[in-house]
């Protein structure tokens, strides 16, 4: 059974600092997704990573995938308050269609 | 496209009542997912459909929960009878793996409160 674990679950950052959220998954998966959820809102797709070594960047966020290590990272550069949200990673495993999500990382960016 | 549509957006009901949540997936998407989100348990997959057929309902917590997808553009999640511990946000999502990215698109959610 595919398990997805995120680390850390809570992250309090100062504006301007850098940090990384880690997403480990337990079985083979060639697909990894990152979503953002604002308080009281739905999940919004951020990145889709489909191959080993894939790297995607959007603004201050950069996501990467290492399928051999079964690890994806979401790197935050020079954090700003607007990045405060909950971030989820989801892995596809070998199941066509279904995704298994991690617990979510609650990110709070302070002035 | 309007995205995934869910109704109602908020539902407040009393314990023992029947609750029906509705979802319209994105047109052309052949996978539909029902999730439940709570602070304690996070985001849980309840059931998912492919081409209107239930594929995996192992996440449905109890027999009080049932889901149907009578056609490609409509699905319901029913709770009968409802209990206070069913209070949560219920999300519907849809995807089209055949297009390659297999990205799931989530609806706005239904916030259910059972008193």
PDB file of C-alpha atoms in Angstrom:
ATOM      1  CA  UNK A   1       0.000   0.000   0.000  1.00  0.00           C
ATOM      2  CA  UNK A   2       1.363   3.383  -0.991  1.00  0.00           C
ATOM      3  CA  UNK A   3       2.064   5.733   1.915  1.00  0.00           C
ATOM      4  CA  UNK A   4       3.014   9.380   1.536  1.00  0.00           C
ATOM      5  CA  UNK A   5       4.643  11.327   4.347  1.00  0.00           C
ATOM      6  CA  UNK A   6       5.400  15.013   4.485  1.00  0.00           C
ATOM      7  CA  UNK A   7       7.958  16.706   6.667  1.00  0.00           C
ATOM      8  CA  UNK A   8       7.573  19.028   8.455  1.00  0.00           C
ATOM      9  CA  UNK A   9       3.844  19.137   9.199  1.00  0.00           C
ATOM     10  CA  UNK A  10       4.067  22.657  10.592  1.00  0.00           C
ATOM     11  CA  UNK A  11       6.454  25.312   9.354  1.00  0.00           C
ATOM     12  CA  UNK A  12       6.744  28.820  10.691  1.00  0.00           C
ATOM     13  CA  UNK A  13       9.020  31.002   8.597  1.00  0.00           C
ATOM     14  CA  UNK A  14      10.195  34.551   8.573  1.00  0.00           C
ATOM     15  CA  UNK A  15       9.732  36.587   5.466  1.00  0.00           C
ATOM     16  CA  UNK A  16      12.786  36.493   3.272  1.00  0.00           C
ATOM     17  CA  UNK A  17      13.995  33.105   4.466  1.00  0.00           C
ATOM     18  CA  UNK A  18      14.376  29.891   2.482  1.00  0.00           C
ATOM     19  CA  UNK A  19      13.048  26.497   3.417  1.00  0.00           C
ATOM     20  CA  UNK A  20      12.205  23.075   1.998  1.00  0.00           C
ATOM     21  CA  UNK A  21       9.232  20.776   2.476  1.00  0.00           C
ATOM     22  CA  UNK A  22       9.910  17.089   1.959  1.00  0.00           C
ATOM     23  CA  UNK A  23       7.577  14.447   0.580  1.00  0.00           C
ATOM     24  CA  UNK A  24       8.532  10.787   0.879  1.00  0.00           C
ATOM     25  CA  UNK A  25       6.529   7.964  -0.616  1.00  0.00           C
ATOM     26  CA  UNK A  26       6.795   4.261   0.064  1.00  0.00           C
ATOM     27  CA  UNK A  27       6.414   2.497  -3.288  1.00  0.00           C
ATOM     28  CA  UNK A  28       7.226   3.148  -6.908  1.00  0.00           C
ATOM     29  CA  UNK A  29       5.541   6.200  -8.345  1.00  0.00           C
ATOM     30  CA  UNK A  30       6.327   8.018 -11.558  1.00  0.00           C
ATOM     31  CA  UNK A  31       3.932  10.842 -10.812  1.00  0.00           C
ATOM     32  CA  UNK A  32       4.064  13.387  -8.029  1.00  0.00           C
ATOM     33  CA  UNK A  33       1.764  16.346  -7.498  1.00  0.00           C
ATOM     34  CA  UNK A  34       1.881  19.400  -5.293  1.00  0.00           C
ATOM     35  CA  UNK A  35      -1.244  21.256  -4.250  1.00  0.00           C
ATOM     36  CA  UNK A  36      -1.893  24.388  -2.249  1.00  0.00           C
ATOM     37  CA  UNK A  37      -4.862  24.975   0.026  1.00  0.00           C
ATOM     38  CA  UNK A  38      -5.709  28.378   1.496  1.00  0.00           C
ATOM     39  CA  UNK A  39      -7.765  28.443   4.708  1.00  0.00           C
ATOM     40  CA  UNK A  40     -11.400  27.656   3.993  1.00  0.00           C
ATOM     41  CA  UNK A  41     -10.675  27.021   0.325  1.00  0.00           C
ATOM     42  CA  UNK A  42     -10.216  24.078  -1.972  1.00  0.00           C
ATOM     43  CA  UNK A  43      -7.019  22.451  -3.220  1.00  0.00           C
ATOM     44  CA  UNK A  44      -5.306  24.098  -6.149  1.00  0.00           C
ATOM     45  CA  UNK A  45      -2.771  22.311  -8.307  1.00  0.00           C
ATOM     46  CA  UNK A  46       0.729  23.799  -8.200  1.00  0.00           C
ATOM     47  CA  UNK A  47       3.067  21.352  -9.891  1.00  0.00           C
ATOM     48  CA  UNK A  48       2.943  18.074 -11.767  1.00  0.00           C
ATOM     49  CA  UNK A  49       6.205  16.073 -11.811  1.00  0.00           C
ATOM     50  CA  UNK A  50       6.197  13.154 -14.193  1.00  0.00           C
ATOM     51  CA  UNK A  51       9.757  11.877 -14.414  1.00  0.00           C
ATOM     52  CA  UNK A  52      12.913  11.351 -12.403  1.00  0.00           C
ATOM     53  CA  UNK A  53      14.852  14.568 -12.119  1.00  0.00           C
ATOM     54  CA  UNK A  54      11.878  16.724 -13.074  1.00  0.00           C
ATOM     55  CA  UNK A  55      12.055  20.272 -11.766  1.00  0.00           C
ATOM     56  CA  UNK A  56       9.287  22.835 -11.972  1.00  0.00           C
ATOM     57  CA  UNK A  57       9.388  26.448 -10.790  1.00  0.00           C
ATOM     58  CA  UNK A  58       6.726  29.073 -10.308  1.00  0.00           C
ATOM     59  CA  UNK A  59       7.699  32.312  -8.628  1.00  0.00           C
ATOM     60  CA  UNK A  60       9.266  31.598  -5.253  1.00  0.00           C
ATOM     61  CA  UNK A  61       8.358  27.901  -5.324  1.00  0.00           C
ATOM     62  CA  UNK A  62      10.383  25.141  -6.916  1.00  0.00           C
ATOM     63  CA  UNK A  63       9.488  21.450  -6.899  1.00  0.00           C
ATOM     64  CA  UNK A  64      11.688  18.499  -7.784  1.00  0.00           C
ATOM     65  CA  UNK A  65      11.349  14.733  -8.016  1.00  0.00           C
ATOM     66  CA  UNK A  66      13.847  11.950  -7.322  1.00  0.00           C
ATOM     67  CA  UNK A  67      12.084   8.685  -8.097  1.00  0.00           C
ATOM     68  CA  UNK A  68      15.047   6.580  -7.013  1.00  0.00           C
ATOM     69  CA  UNK A  69      14.986   8.088  -3.534  1.00  0.00           C
ATOM     70  CA  UNK A  70      11.165   8.226  -3.607  1.00  0.00           C
ATOM     71  CA  UNK A  71      11.430  11.845  -2.602  1.00  0.00           C
ATOM     72  CA  UNK A  72      10.004  15.124  -3.791  1.00  0.00           C
ATOM     73  CA  UNK A  73      10.883  18.524  -2.412  1.00  0.00           C
ATOM     74  CA  UNK A  74       9.125  21.858  -2.485  1.00  0.00           C
ATOM     75  CA  UNK A  75      11.640  24.646  -1.997  1.00  0.00           C
ATOM     76  CA  UNK A  76      10.552  28.094  -0.918  1.00  0.00           C
ATOM     77  CA  UNK A  77      12.837  30.984  -1.739  1.00  0.00           C
ATOM     78  CA  UNK A  78      12.642  34.331   0.081  1.00  0.00           C
ATOM     79  CA  UNK A  79       9.268  33.590   1.606  1.00  0.00           C
ATOM     80  CA  UNK A  80       6.516  36.188   1.576  1.00  0.00           C
ATOM     81  CA  UNK A  81       3.301  36.303   3.588  1.00  0.00           C
ATOM     82  CA  UNK A  82       1.197  35.379   0.549  1.00  0.00           C
ATOM     83  CA  UNK A  83       2.758  31.914   0.585  1.00  0.00           C
ATOM     84  CA  UNK A  84       1.079  31.102   3.895  1.00  0.00           C
ATOM     85  CA  UNK A  85      -1.130  28.065   3.178  1.00  0.00           C
ATOM     86  CA  UNK A  86      -1.251  24.297   3.536  1.00  0.00           C
ATOM     87  CA  UNK A  87       0.763  22.364   0.962  1.00  0.00           C
ATOM     88  CA  UNK A  88      -0.047  18.780   0.008  1.00  0.00           C
ATOM     89  CA  UNK A  89       1.923  16.333  -2.048  1.00  0.00           C
ATOM     90  CA  UNK A  90       0.231  13.424  -3.777  1.00  0.00           C
ATOM     91  CA  UNK A  91       1.770  10.339  -5.385  1.00  0.00           C
ATOM     92  CA  UNK A  92       0.207   8.150  -8.018  1.00  0.00           C
ATOM     93  CA  UNK A  93       1.973   4.892  -7.236  1.00  0.00           C
ATOM     94  CA  UNK A  94       1.043   2.147  -9.644  1.00  0.00           C
ATOM     95  CA  UNK A  95      -2.642   2.930  -9.440  1.00  0.00           C
ATOM     96  CA  UNK A  96      -3.926   4.510 -12.611  1.00  0.00           C
ATOM     97  CA  UNK A  97      -6.050   7.507 -11.739  1.00  0.00           C
ATOM     98  CA  UNK A  98      -5.898   7.434  -7.941  1.00  0.00           C
ATOM     99  CA  UNK A  99      -3.579   9.674  -5.893  1.00  0.00           C
ATOM    100  CA  UNK A 100      -2.465   9.171  -2.311  1.00  0.00           C
ATOM    101  CA  UNK A 101      -1.907  12.424  -0.450  1.00  0.00           C
ATOM    102  CA  UNK A 102       0.400  13.295   2.389  1.00  0.00           C
ATOM    103  CA  UNK A 103      -0.793  14.852   5.638  1.00  0.00           C
ATOM    104  CA  UNK A 104      -0.178  18.382   4.459  1.00  0.00           C
ATOM    105  CA  UNK A 105       2.329  20.992   5.660  1.00  0.00           C
ATOM    106  CA  UNK A 106       0.889  24.106   7.255  1.00  0.00           C
ATOM    107  CA  UNK A 107       3.151  26.986   6.298  1.00  0.00           C
ATOM    108  CA  UNK A 108       2.954  30.310   8.102  1.00  0.00           C
ATOM    109  CA  UNK A 109       5.146  33.177   6.983  1.00  0.00           C
ATOM    110  CA  UNK A 110       5.727  35.917   9.554  1.00  0.00           C
ATOM    111  CA  UNK A 111       6.942  39.468   8.909  1.00  0.00           C
TER     112      UNK A 111
ATOM    113  CA  UNK B   1     -14.878  25.261 -18.323  1.00  0.00           C
ATOM    114  CA  UNK B   2     -16.668  25.911 -15.030  1.00  0.00           C
ATOM    115  CA  UNK B   3     -14.543  23.457 -13.113  1.00  0.00           C
ATOM    116  CA  UNK B   4     -15.883  20.893 -10.672  1.00  0.00           C
ATOM    117  CA  UNK B   5     -19.194  22.014  -9.220  1.00  0.00           C
ATOM    118  CA  UNK B   6     -20.445  20.956  -5.807  1.00  0.00           C
ATOM    119  CA  UNK B   7     -23.660  21.651  -3.998  1.00  0.00           C
ATOM    120  CA  UNK B   8     -24.613  22.670  -1.472  1.00  0.00           C
ATOM    121  CA  UNK B   9     -21.598  24.682  -0.327  1.00  0.00           C
ATOM    122  CA  UNK B  10     -22.745  24.573   3.279  1.00  0.00           C
ATOM    123  CA  UNK B  11     -25.079  22.147   4.979  1.00  0.00           C
ATOM    124  CA  UNK B  12     -26.221  22.189   8.572  1.00  0.00           C
ATOM    125  CA  UNK B  13     -28.378  19.327   9.697  1.00  0.00           C
ATOM    126  CA  UNK B  14     -29.400  17.489  12.808  1.00  0.00           C
ATOM    127  CA  UNK B  15     -28.202  14.096  13.864  1.00  0.00           C
ATOM    128  CA  UNK B  16     -30.219  11.325  12.265  1.00  0.00           C
ATOM    129  CA  UNK B  17     -31.143  13.259   9.143  1.00  0.00           C
ATOM    130  CA  UNK B  18     -30.236  12.188   5.630  1.00  0.00           C
ATOM    131  CA  UNK B  19     -27.661  14.308   3.829  1.00  0.00           C
ATOM    132  CA  UNK B  20     -27.013  14.297   0.097  1.00  0.00           C
ATOM    133  CA  UNK B  21     -24.000  15.991  -1.414  1.00  0.00           C
ATOM    134  CA  UNK B  22     -23.795  16.585  -5.154  1.00  0.00           C
ATOM    135  CA  UNK B  23     -20.984  16.867  -7.641  1.00  0.00           C
ATOM    136  CA  UNK B  24     -20.676  17.690 -11.315  1.00  0.00           C
ATOM    137  CA  UNK B  25     -17.220  16.797 -12.695  1.00  0.00           C
ATOM    138  CA  UNK B  26     -15.396  18.623 -15.444  1.00  0.00           C
ATOM    139  CA  UNK B  27     -16.814  17.618 -18.797  1.00  0.00           C
ATOM    140  CA  UNK B  28     -14.767  14.841 -20.398  1.00  0.00           C
ATOM    141  CA  UNK B  29     -13.156  13.684 -17.166  1.00  0.00           C
ATOM    142  CA  UNK B  30     -13.683   9.973 -16.624  1.00  0.00           C
ATOM    143  CA  UNK B  31     -12.459   9.716 -13.019  1.00  0.00           C
ATOM    144  CA  UNK B  32     -14.359  11.154 -10.081  1.00  0.00           C
ATOM    145  CA  UNK B  33     -13.206  11.161  -6.466  1.00  0.00           C
ATOM    146  CA  UNK B  34     -14.904  11.911  -3.156  1.00  0.00           C
ATOM    147  CA  UNK B  35     -12.684  13.096  -0.276  1.00  0.00           C
ATOM    148  CA  UNK B  36     -13.356  14.071   3.292  1.00  0.00           C
ATOM    149  CA  UNK B  37     -11.184  16.571   5.154  1.00  0.00           C
ATOM    150  CA  UNK B  38     -11.047  17.049   8.919  1.00  0.00           C
ATOM    151  CA  UNK B  39      -8.455  18.517  11.238  1.00  0.00           C
ATOM    152  CA  UNK B  40      -7.979  15.185  12.981  1.00  0.00           C
ATOM    153  CA  UNK B  41      -7.756  12.855   9.986  1.00  0.00           C
ATOM    154  CA  UNK B  42      -6.578  15.149   7.216  1.00  0.00           C
ATOM    155  CA  UNK B  43      -7.635  14.470   3.626  1.00  0.00           C
ATOM    156  CA  UNK B  44      -9.184  11.014   3.172  1.00  0.00           C
ATOM    157  CA  UNK B  45     -10.224   9.385  -0.069  1.00  0.00           C
ATOM    158  CA  UNK B  46     -13.680   7.888   0.408  1.00  0.00           C
ATOM    159  CA  UNK B  47     -14.465   6.418  -3.001  1.00  0.00           C
ATOM    160  CA  UNK B  48     -13.628   6.892  -6.637  1.00  0.00           C
ATOM    161  CA  UNK B  49     -15.305   6.109  -9.941  1.00  0.00           C
ATOM    162  CA  UNK B  50     -14.040   5.419 -13.423  1.00  0.00           C
ATOM    163  CA  UNK B  51     -16.540   5.798 -16.258  1.00  0.00           C
ATOM    164  CA  UNK B  52     -19.342   5.934 -13.678  1.00  0.00           C
ATOM    165  CA  UNK B  53     -18.320   2.615 -12.098  1.00  0.00           C
ATOM    166  CA  UNK B  54     -17.098   2.541  -8.470  1.00  0.00           C
ATOM    167  CA  UNK B  55     -13.508   1.294  -8.450  1.00  0.00           C
ATOM    168  CA  UNK B  56     -12.503   1.521  -4.811  1.00  0.00           C
ATOM    169  CA  UNK B  57     -14.832   2.259  -1.920  1.00  0.00           C
ATOM    170  CA  UNK B  58     -12.513   1.043   0.820  1.00  0.00           C
ATOM    171  CA  UNK B  59     -12.360   4.522   2.293  1.00  0.00           C
ATOM    172  CA  UNK B  60     -16.084   4.750   2.942  1.00  0.00           C
ATOM    173  CA  UNK B  61     -16.231   4.785   6.724  1.00  0.00           C
ATOM    174  CA  UNK B  62     -19.497   2.958   7.343  1.00  0.00           C
ATOM    175  CA  UNK B  63     -22.603   1.586   5.719  1.00  0.00           C
ATOM    176  CA  UNK B  64     -24.241   4.908   6.487  1.00  0.00           C
ATOM    177  CA  UNK B  65     -22.246   6.318   3.577  1.00  0.00           C
ATOM    178  CA  UNK B  66     -23.152   5.563  -0.023  1.00  0.00           C
ATOM    179  CA  UNK B  67     -22.148   7.077  -3.346  1.00  0.00           C
ATOM    180  CA  UNK B  68     -23.556   6.845  -6.827  1.00  0.00           C
ATOM    181  CA  UNK B  69     -22.675   8.085 -10.253  1.00  0.00           C
ATOM    182  CA  UNK B  70     -25.705   7.585 -12.497  1.00  0.00           C
ATOM    183  CA  UNK B  71     -24.077   9.327 -15.459  1.00  0.00           C
ATOM    184  CA  UNK B  72     -20.847  10.996 -16.523  1.00  0.00           C
ATOM    185  CA  UNK B  73     -21.906  14.432 -15.314  1.00  0.00           C
ATOM    186  CA  UNK B  74     -23.338  13.759 -11.871  1.00  0.00           C
ATOM    187  CA  UNK B  75     -22.456  12.032  -8.631  1.00  0.00           C
ATOM    188  CA  UNK B  76     -23.936  11.970  -5.150  1.00  0.00           C
ATOM    189  CA  UNK B  77     -22.593  11.130  -1.731  1.00  0.00           C
ATOM    190  CA  UNK B  78     -25.284  10.257   0.768  1.00  0.00           C
ATOM    191  CA  UNK B  79     -25.068   9.906   4.521  1.00  0.00           C
ATOM    192  CA  UNK B  80     -28.016   8.255   6.227  1.00  0.00           C
ATOM    193  CA  UNK B  81     -28.383   8.673   9.140  1.00  0.00           C
ATOM    194  CA  UNK B  82     -25.932  11.471   9.769  1.00  0.00           C
ATOM    195  CA  UNK B  83     -23.948  11.777  13.002  1.00  0.00           C
ATOM    196  CA  UNK B  84     -21.986  14.672  14.546  1.00  0.00           C
ATOM    197  CA  UNK B  85     -18.683  12.923  13.746  1.00  0.00           C
ATOM    198  CA  UNK B  86     -19.537  13.212  10.051  1.00  0.00           C
ATOM    199  CA  UNK B  87     -18.989  16.957  10.296  1.00  0.00           C
ATOM    200  CA  UNK B  88     -16.232  17.763   7.800  1.00  0.00           C
ATOM    201  CA  UNK B  89     -15.533  19.342   4.447  1.00  0.00           C
ATOM    202  CA  UNK B  90     -16.329  16.990   1.586  1.00  0.00           C
ATOM    203  CA  UNK B  91     -14.493  17.532  -1.677  1.00  0.00           C
ATOM    204  CA  UNK B  92     -15.226  16.129  -5.069  1.00  0.00           C
ATOM    205  CA  UNK B  93     -12.436  15.972  -7.654  1.00  0.00           C
ATOM    206  CA  UNK B  94     -12.213  14.797 -11.234  1.00  0.00           C
ATOM    207  CA  UNK B  95      -9.420  13.891 -13.621  1.00  0.00           C
ATOM    208  CA  UNK B  96      -8.687  12.609 -17.090  1.00  0.00           C
ATOM    209  CA  UNK B  97      -5.593  10.356 -16.894  1.00  0.00           C
ATOM    210  CA  UNK B  98      -5.791   9.689 -20.607  1.00  0.00           C
ATOM    211  CA  UNK B  99      -4.556  13.204 -21.264  1.00  0.00           C
ATOM    212  CA  UNK B 100      -1.222  12.441 -19.617  1.00  0.00           C
ATOM    213  CA  UNK B 101      -0.914  14.663 -16.574  1.00  0.00           C
ATOM    214  CA  UNK B 102      -3.547  12.849 -14.522  1.00  0.00           C
ATOM    215  CA  UNK B 103      -4.058  16.000 -12.532  1.00  0.00           C
ATOM    216  CA  UNK B 104      -7.009  16.001 -10.146  1.00  0.00           C
ATOM    217  CA  UNK B 105      -9.134  19.132 -10.124  1.00  0.00           C
ATOM    218  CA  UNK B 106     -10.989  19.788  -6.904  1.00  0.00           C
ATOM    219  CA  UNK B 107     -14.373  21.357  -6.403  1.00  0.00           C
ATOM    220  CA  UNK B 108     -14.993  24.098  -3.820  1.00  0.00           C
ATOM    221  CA  UNK B 109     -16.167  21.578  -1.229  1.00  0.00           C
ATOM    222  CA  UNK B 110     -19.262  21.167   0.921  1.00  0.00           C
ATOM    223  CA  UNK B 111     -18.895  22.099   4.566  1.00  0.00           C
ATOM    224  CA  UNK B 112     -21.155  19.750   6.518  1.00  0.00           C
ATOM    225  CA  UNK B 113     -22.129  20.380  10.108  1.00  0.00           C
ATOM    226  CA  UNK B 114     -24.173  17.755  11.924  1.00  0.00           C
ATOM    227  CA  UNK B 115     -25.630  18.991  15.196  1.00  0.00           C
TER     228      UNK B 115
END
